[in-house]
Coordinates of C-alpha atoms in Angstrom, one line a residue:
M1 CA 0.1 0.1 0.0
N2 CA 1.6 3.3 -1.2
R3 CA 1.1 6.4 1.3
P4 CA -2.6 5.5 2.1
A5 CA -4.9 8.3 3.2
I6 CA -5.2 8.8 7.0
V7 CA -8.1 10.2 8.9
L8 CA -8.2 10.9 12.7
A9 CA -11.4 10.8 14.5
M10 CA -11.1 11.6 18.5
E11 CA -11.8 14.3 20.8
P12 CA -9.6 17.3 19.8
S13 CA -8.5 18.2 23.2
R14 CA -7.1 15.0 23.4
T15 CA -5.1 14.9 20.3
E16 CA -2.1 16.9 21.7
H17 CA -1.4 14.3 24.1
V18 CA -2.1 11.1 22.2
L19 CA -0.9 12.3 18.7
P20 CA 1.5 15.2 19.6
D21 CA 3.5 16.9 16.5
A22 CA 6.1 14.4 16.3
I23 CA 3.9 11.6 15.7
L24 CA 1.5 13.6 13.5
R25 CA 4.7 14.2 11.1
R26 CA 5.6 10.6 11.4
L27 CA 2.1 9.3 10.2
D28 CA 2.2 11.8 7.4
T29 CA 5.5 10.3 6.1
I30 CA 3.9 6.7 6.7
G31 CA 0.9 7.8 4.9
R32 CA -1.1 11.0 3.8
L33 CA -2.7 12.6 6.8
L34 CA -5.7 14.2 5.0
D35 CA -6.2 16.7 7.8
P36 CA -4.5 17.0 11.2
E37 CA -7.9 18.3 12.8
P38 CA -9.6 15.0 13.9
L39 CA -13.0 14.4 13.3
Q40 CA -15.6 14.7 15.8
R41 CA -18.4 13.6 14.0
L42 CA -18.7 10.9 11.5
D43 CA -22.0 12.2 9.7
D44 CA -21.5 15.7 8.5
A45 CA -20.0 17.1 5.3
R46 CA -16.5 17.4 6.1
A47 CA -16.5 13.8 7.6
R48 CA -18.2 12.4 4.5
R49 CA -15.6 14.1 2.3
L50 CA -12.6 12.8 4.3
L51 CA -14.0 9.5 4.8
S52 CA -14.6 9.2 1.1
E53 CA -10.9 9.0 0.7
A54 CA -10.0 7.2 4.0
E55 CA -7.8 4.1 3.8
I56 CA -7.0 4.3 7.2
L57 CA -8.9 5.6 10.3
I58 CA -7.3 6.3 13.5
T59 CA -9.8 6.6 16.5
G60 CA -9.4 7.8 20.3
W61 CA -10.9 8.7 23.2
G62 CA -14.3 10.9 22.4
A63 CA -14.5 9.4 18.9
A64 CA -17.9 9.0 17.4
Y65 CA -19.2 5.5 17.3
V66 CA -17.9 3.7 14.1
G67 CA -21.3 1.9 12.9
P68 CA -22.2 -0.3 10.0
E69 CA -22.5 2.8 7.7
I70 CA -19.1 3.4 7.5
A71 CA -18.4 0.9 4.8
A72 CA -20.7 2.9 2.4
V73 CA -19.3 6.5 3.5
A74 CA -15.6 5.2 3.4
P75 CA -15.6 2.4 0.7
R76 CA -11.8 2.5 0.5
L77 CA -11.2 2.0 4.4
R78 CA -8.8 -1.0 5.2
L79 CA -7.6 -0.5 8.6
I80 CA -8.9 1.0 11.7
V81 CA -6.7 1.8 14.7
H82 CA -8.1 2.8 18.0
A83 CA -5.4 4.8 19.8
A84 CA -6.8 4.2 23.3
G85 CA -8.0 1.2 25.3
T86 CA -10.8 -0.7 24.6
V87 CA -12.5 -0.8 21.5
K88 CA -15.8 -1.6 23.0
G89 CA -18.6 1.1 22.5
I90 CA -16.4 2.6 19.6
I91 CA -16.4 -0.2 16.9
D92 CA -19.3 -1.9 15.5
E93 CA -19.3 -5.5 15.0
A94 CA -20.5 -5.0 11.6
I95 CA -17.0 -3.4 10.9
F96 CA -15.4 -6.9 11.1
D97 CA -17.9 -8.3 8.6
A98 CA -17.0 -5.7 6.1
G99 CA -13.7 -7.0 6.1
I100 CA -12.0 -4.0 7.8
T101 CA -8.9 -4.8 9.8
V102 CA -9.1 -3.5 13.5
S103 CA -6.1 -2.7 15.9
H104 CA -5.8 -1.0 19.1
S105 CA -3.4 0.5 21.5
A106 CA -4.7 -1.1 24.7
E107 CA -1.1 -2.4 25.4
A108 CA 0.2 0.9 25.9
N109 CA -2.6 1.8 28.0
A110 CA -1.7 -1.5 30.2
V111 CA 1.8 0.0 30.9
P112 CA 0.7 2.8 33.3
V113 CA -2.1 0.6 34.9
A114 CA 0.4 -1.9 35.9
E115 CA 2.7 0.6 37.3
F116 CA 0.1 2.1 39.4
T117 CA -0.9 -1.4 40.5
L118 CA 2.6 -2.2 41.4
A119 CA 2.9 1.1 43.7
A120 CA -0.5 0.5 45.4
I121 CA 0.5 -2.9 46.2
L122 CA 3.9 -1.8 47.7
F123 CA 2.3 0.9 49.6
A124 CA -0.6 -1.6 50.7
G125 CA 2.1 -4.1 52.2
K126 CA 3.4 -1.4 54.2
R127 CA 0.3 -0.2 55.3
A128 CA 1.3 3.4 54.2
F129 CA -1.7 5.0 54.2
R130 CA -2.8 4.1 57.8
F131 CA 0.7 5.1 58.9
R132 CA 0.3 8.4 57.2
D133 CA -3.3 9.3 59.0
L134 CA -1.8 7.9 62.5
Y135 CA 1.4 10.1 62.0
V136 CA -0.7 13.3 60.8
A137 CA -3.2 12.6 63.7
D138 CA -0.7 12.7 66.3
R139 CA 2.4 14.4 64.8
N140 CA 4.6 11.9 66.6
R141 CA 5.5 8.2 66.7
D142 CA 3.7 7.1 69.8
R143 CA 0.9 5.6 68.0
T144 CA 3.0 4.4 64.8
Y145 CA 5.6 2.6 66.7
P146 CA 3.2 -0.2 68.0
M147 CA 1.8 -0.6 64.7
Q148 CA 5.4 -1.3 63.3
R149 CA 5.6 -4.6 65.3
E150 CA 2.5 -5.8 63.4
A151 CA 3.0 -8.5 60.4
I152 CA 3.1 -5.7 58.0
G153 CA 5.7 -5.4 54.9
N154 CA 6.1 -6.7 51.6
Y155 CA 8.5 -9.6 52.4
G156 CA 6.7 -12.9 51.9
R157 CA 3.2 -11.4 51.5
T158 CA 0.4 -13.5 49.9
L159 CA -0.9 -11.5 46.7
G160 CA -3.8 -12.5 44.6
I161 CA -4.3 -11.5 41.1
I162 CA -7.8 -11.8 39.5
G163 CA -7.6 -12.1 36.0
A164 CA -4.4 -13.0 33.9
S165 CA -5.5 -10.2 31.5
R166 CA -3.0 -7.9 29.5
I167 CA -2.8 -5.7 32.7
G168 CA -2.7 -8.8 35.1
R169 CA 0.1 -10.3 33.3
R170 CA 2.2 -7.2 33.3
V171 CA 1.7 -6.7 37.0
I172 CA 2.7 -10.4 37.7
E173 CA 5.9 -9.6 35.3
L174 CA 6.5 -6.3 37.5
L175 CA 6.3 -8.3 40.8
K176 CA 9.2 -10.6 39.7
P177 CA 11.9 -8.9 41.7
F178 CA 9.8 -9.0 45.0
E179 CA 9.4 -12.0 47.1
Y180 CA 5.6 -12.5 47.0
R181 CA 3.7 -15.5 46.9
L182 CA 1.3 -15.4 43.9
L183 CA -2.2 -16.6 43.5
L184 CA -4.0 -16.5 40.5
F185 CA -7.7 -17.1 39.4
D186 CA -8.8 -16.9 36.0
P187 CA -11.0 -19.7 34.5
M188 CA -9.2 -19.3 31.0
V189 CA -5.6 -20.3 32.6
D190 CA -4.7 -23.8 33.7
A191 CA -2.3 -24.6 36.5
A192 CA 0.5 -25.3 34.2
E193 CA 0.3 -21.9 32.7
A194 CA -0.3 -20.2 35.9
A195 CA 3.2 -21.9 37.1
G196 CA 4.7 -20.7 34.2
L197 CA 3.7 -17.1 35.1
G198 CA 5.1 -17.9 38.6
A199 CA 1.6 -18.0 40.3
E200 CA -0.5 -20.7 42.0
K201 CA -3.8 -21.3 40.1
V202 CA -6.6 -21.3 42.9
E203 CA -10.3 -20.7 42.8
L204 CA -11.8 -17.3 43.5
D205 CA -13.0 -18.1 46.9
E206 CA -9.6 -19.7 48.0
L207 CA -7.8 -16.5 46.7
M208 CA -10.1 -14.3 48.8
R209 CA -9.3 -16.3 51.9
R210 CA -5.6 -16.6 51.5
A211 CA -4.4 -13.2 50.1
D212 CA -3.2 -10.3 52.2
I213 CA -3.5 -8.0 49.0
V214 CA -6.1 -8.8 46.2
S215 CA -5.9 -7.0 42.7
L216 CA -8.7 -7.0 40.3
H217 CA -7.9 -7.4 36.5
A218 CA -10.6 -9.1 34.9
P219 CA -12.6 -7.8 32.1
S220 CA -16.2 -6.5 32.4
L221 CA -18.3 -9.1 31.1
P222 CA -21.9 -10.3 32.2
S223 CA -20.2 -13.2 34.1
T224 CA -17.8 -10.8 35.9
Q225 CA -20.2 -8.2 37.2
H226 CA -20.5 -8.2 41.0
M227 CA -18.1 -11.3 41.0
I228 CA -16.6 -9.9 44.0
D229 CA -19.8 -9.8 46.3
A230 CA -20.7 -9.7 50.0
S231 CA -20.0 -13.3 50.5
R232 CA -16.5 -13.0 48.9
L233 CA -15.5 -9.9 50.8
S234 CA -16.5 -11.5 53.9
L235 CA -13.7 -14.3 53.2
L236 CA -11.0 -11.5 53.3
K237 CA -8.6 -11.7 56.6
D238 CA -8.7 -8.8 58.7
G239 CA -6.1 -6.2 57.3
A240 CA -6.3 -7.2 53.7
T241 CA -6.4 -4.8 51.0
L242 CA -8.5 -4.7 48.0
I243 CA -7.3 -3.0 44.9
N244 CA -9.4 -2.2 41.9
T245 CA -7.9 -0.7 38.7
A246 CA -10.1 -2.5 36.3
R247 CA -14.1 -1.9 36.3
G248 CA -16.1 -0.8 39.2
I249 CA -18.8 -2.9 38.1
L250 CA -16.7 -6.1 39.0
I251 CA -17.4 -5.3 42.6
D252 CA -20.7 -5.2 44.7
E253 CA -20.0 -1.5 46.0
A254 CA -22.6 -1.5 48.4
A255 CA -21.2 -4.8 50.0
L256 CA -17.8 -3.4 49.7
L257 CA -18.6 -0.1 51.7
S258 CA -20.5 -2.1 54.4
E259 CA -17.5 -4.1 54.8
L260 CA -15.1 -1.1 54.7
K261 CA -17.3 0.6 57.5
T262 CA -16.0 -2.1 60.0
G263 CA -12.5 -1.1 59.3
R264 CA -11.4 -4.7 58.9
I265 CA -10.0 -4.3 55.4
D266 CA -8.6 -1.5 53.3
A267 CA -9.2 -0.5 49.7
V268 CA -7.5 1.2 46.8
I269 CA -10.2 2.4 44.2
D270 CA -9.5 3.8 41.1
V271 CA -12.6 2.9 39.2
T272 CA -16.4 2.9 40.6
D273 CA -19.7 2.3 39.2
P274 CA -20.9 4.8 38.5
E275 CA -17.4 6.4 37.3
I276 CA -17.9 9.2 39.5
P277 CA -19.3 8.3 42.9
E278 CA -22.2 10.4 44.0
A279 CA -21.1 13.4 46.2
G280 CA -22.2 11.7 49.6
S281 CA -20.5 8.3 48.9
L282 CA -18.4 6.9 51.8
F283 CA -15.7 6.2 49.3
Y284 CA -14.7 10.1 49.7
D285 CA -14.8 9.7 53.6
L286 CA -13.6 6.5 54.9
P287 CA -10.3 6.6 56.1
N288 CA -9.2 3.1 55.0
V289 CA -10.2 4.1 51.4
F290 CA -7.6 5.3 49.0
L291 CA -9.6 6.6 46.1
T292 CA -8.4 8.2 42.9
P293 CA -10.3 9.6 40.0
H294 CA -9.5 6.9 37.1
I295 CA -5.8 7.8 36.8
A296 CA -4.2 4.6 36.8
G297 CA -4.4 4.3 32.8
A298 CA -2.7 6.7 30.6
I299 CA -3.0 10.5 31.4
G300 CA -0.8 13.3 30.6
L301 CA 2.6 12.1 29.0
E302 CA 1.6 8.5 29.1
R303 CA -0.7 9.1 26.2
A304 CA 1.9 9.7 23.7
R305 CA 2.5 6.0 23.9
L306 CA -1.0 5.3 22.8
G307 CA -0.4 7.4 19.5
A308 CA 3.2 6.1 19.1
M309 CA 1.7 2.2 19.1
A310 CA -0.9 3.3 16.8
A311 CA 1.7 4.8 14.2
D312 CA 3.6 1.5 14.7
E313 CA 0.6 -0.6 13.7
V314 CA 0.0 1.8 10.6
E315 CA 3.6 1.2 9.7
R316 CA 3.2 -2.5 9.9
F317 CA 0.2 -2.5 8.0
T318 CA 1.5 -0.5 5.1
T319 CA 4.6 -2.4 4.7
G320 CA 2.8 -5.7 4.9
R321 CA 3.9 -6.9 8.2
P322 CA 1.7 -8.4 10.6
L323 CA -0.1 -6.5 13.3
L324 CA 0.8 -7.0 16.7
Y325 CA -2.4 -5.7 18.4
Q326 CA -5.1 -6.8 16.0
I327 CA -8.5 -7.3 17.3
R328 CA -10.9 -10.0 15.7
R329 CA -14.5 -10.3 16.1
Q330 CA -14.4 -13.3 18.5
D331 CA -12.0 -11.3 20.8
L332 CA -14.8 -9.0 21.5
E333 CA -16.3 -11.3 24.1
N334 CA -13.4 -11.6 26.5
I335 CA -11.8 -8.3 26.1
A336 CA -12.4 -5.4 28.9

C-alpha cells in the first residue's frame, strides 16, 4: 500500500497528548494525513469528504461510534486503529464483517495501569496510608511504633491476582523482583500456565481467603459483574487490602462499603460504578479507602505512548507486516 490516506477521529482536546506533532509528522510520512484536525462526527459534510478518501482511520477517546454505515461512506477503508484502550462501545461488530482490519493501543494503556498497581501493592503491604493518618493525627510516633510490630511489610506477602489479562500479566511481570507468593484466579488459565507465570492457580474463594492483597484485572463481562460480592468480601482476612484498577462493576460496591465501614479491610479504588461516585458516597470519607479518579490508565505524558503504538501498527500495515495488536470479532467476548 503506497502512502494510504489517513483520517483522525477523536476528541480534539486529547489529540495533542495522544498524537503530538512528532507523531503526526510520522503518520504523514507513513501515509497521507488528510487533515491534522480530527473528526468529531462521522456524519457531517467534512466527515463524508474525508472518509470518502480514507484508507486508514485512527480513532481515540471521544471518537464517534463507528457503525455499519462506515462501509458506505468510506468505501476505501481498510484499517481502523484505536489509539486508546478498549474498542468496545466504539467499533461496531459489522466493521469486522465488512473486512476492515481493527487494531488498538490497549497494550500501551496497560503499562501505566500495571505501574500504578505495583505502587498500590507496595504501599498496601507497608500499610502506608494508615501510617500516614496516624502520624498526621498525633504529629509524633507514639501510635506508629506499636503498629510497626504488626505483621506488615512486603516480604513473603501473599498476593492474589484476579484475571490474567493484559494488565494482570504485566503486573505479575513487574512483581518478579519482589518476594511475594502469587495466587491467580482466571478460568481461562490452567495450572501449568499459571505456574509458568510464577503463580499458583486457585479458585476465587480460595484466593480471597488466603491473600493479604487482592488486585482486580478481570474484564467487564456479564459473568464478571459483581463477582466480588458480600460473600467473597467476607472471606478476606483482617487487614487485607482490595485494589481495583479494572472496572467498578466487578465489585458489589454496597457490600464493599458495608465491609469497609467496619474498618476490617482497606481498599485502593481507582474505578467505581458509576464512574464518579455520588457526592455523599462513603468512598470519599472512609479513612481506609484510598480513592483516585480513574488515573491508573494513561494520562498526560503517558498518552503519547498510545499514539506511538498506533503509528507503529499503521506502519506495519502499510509495509505488509503482521499487526501486533489486531482485534478479531471473536476477541470482543473476552476483552475489557
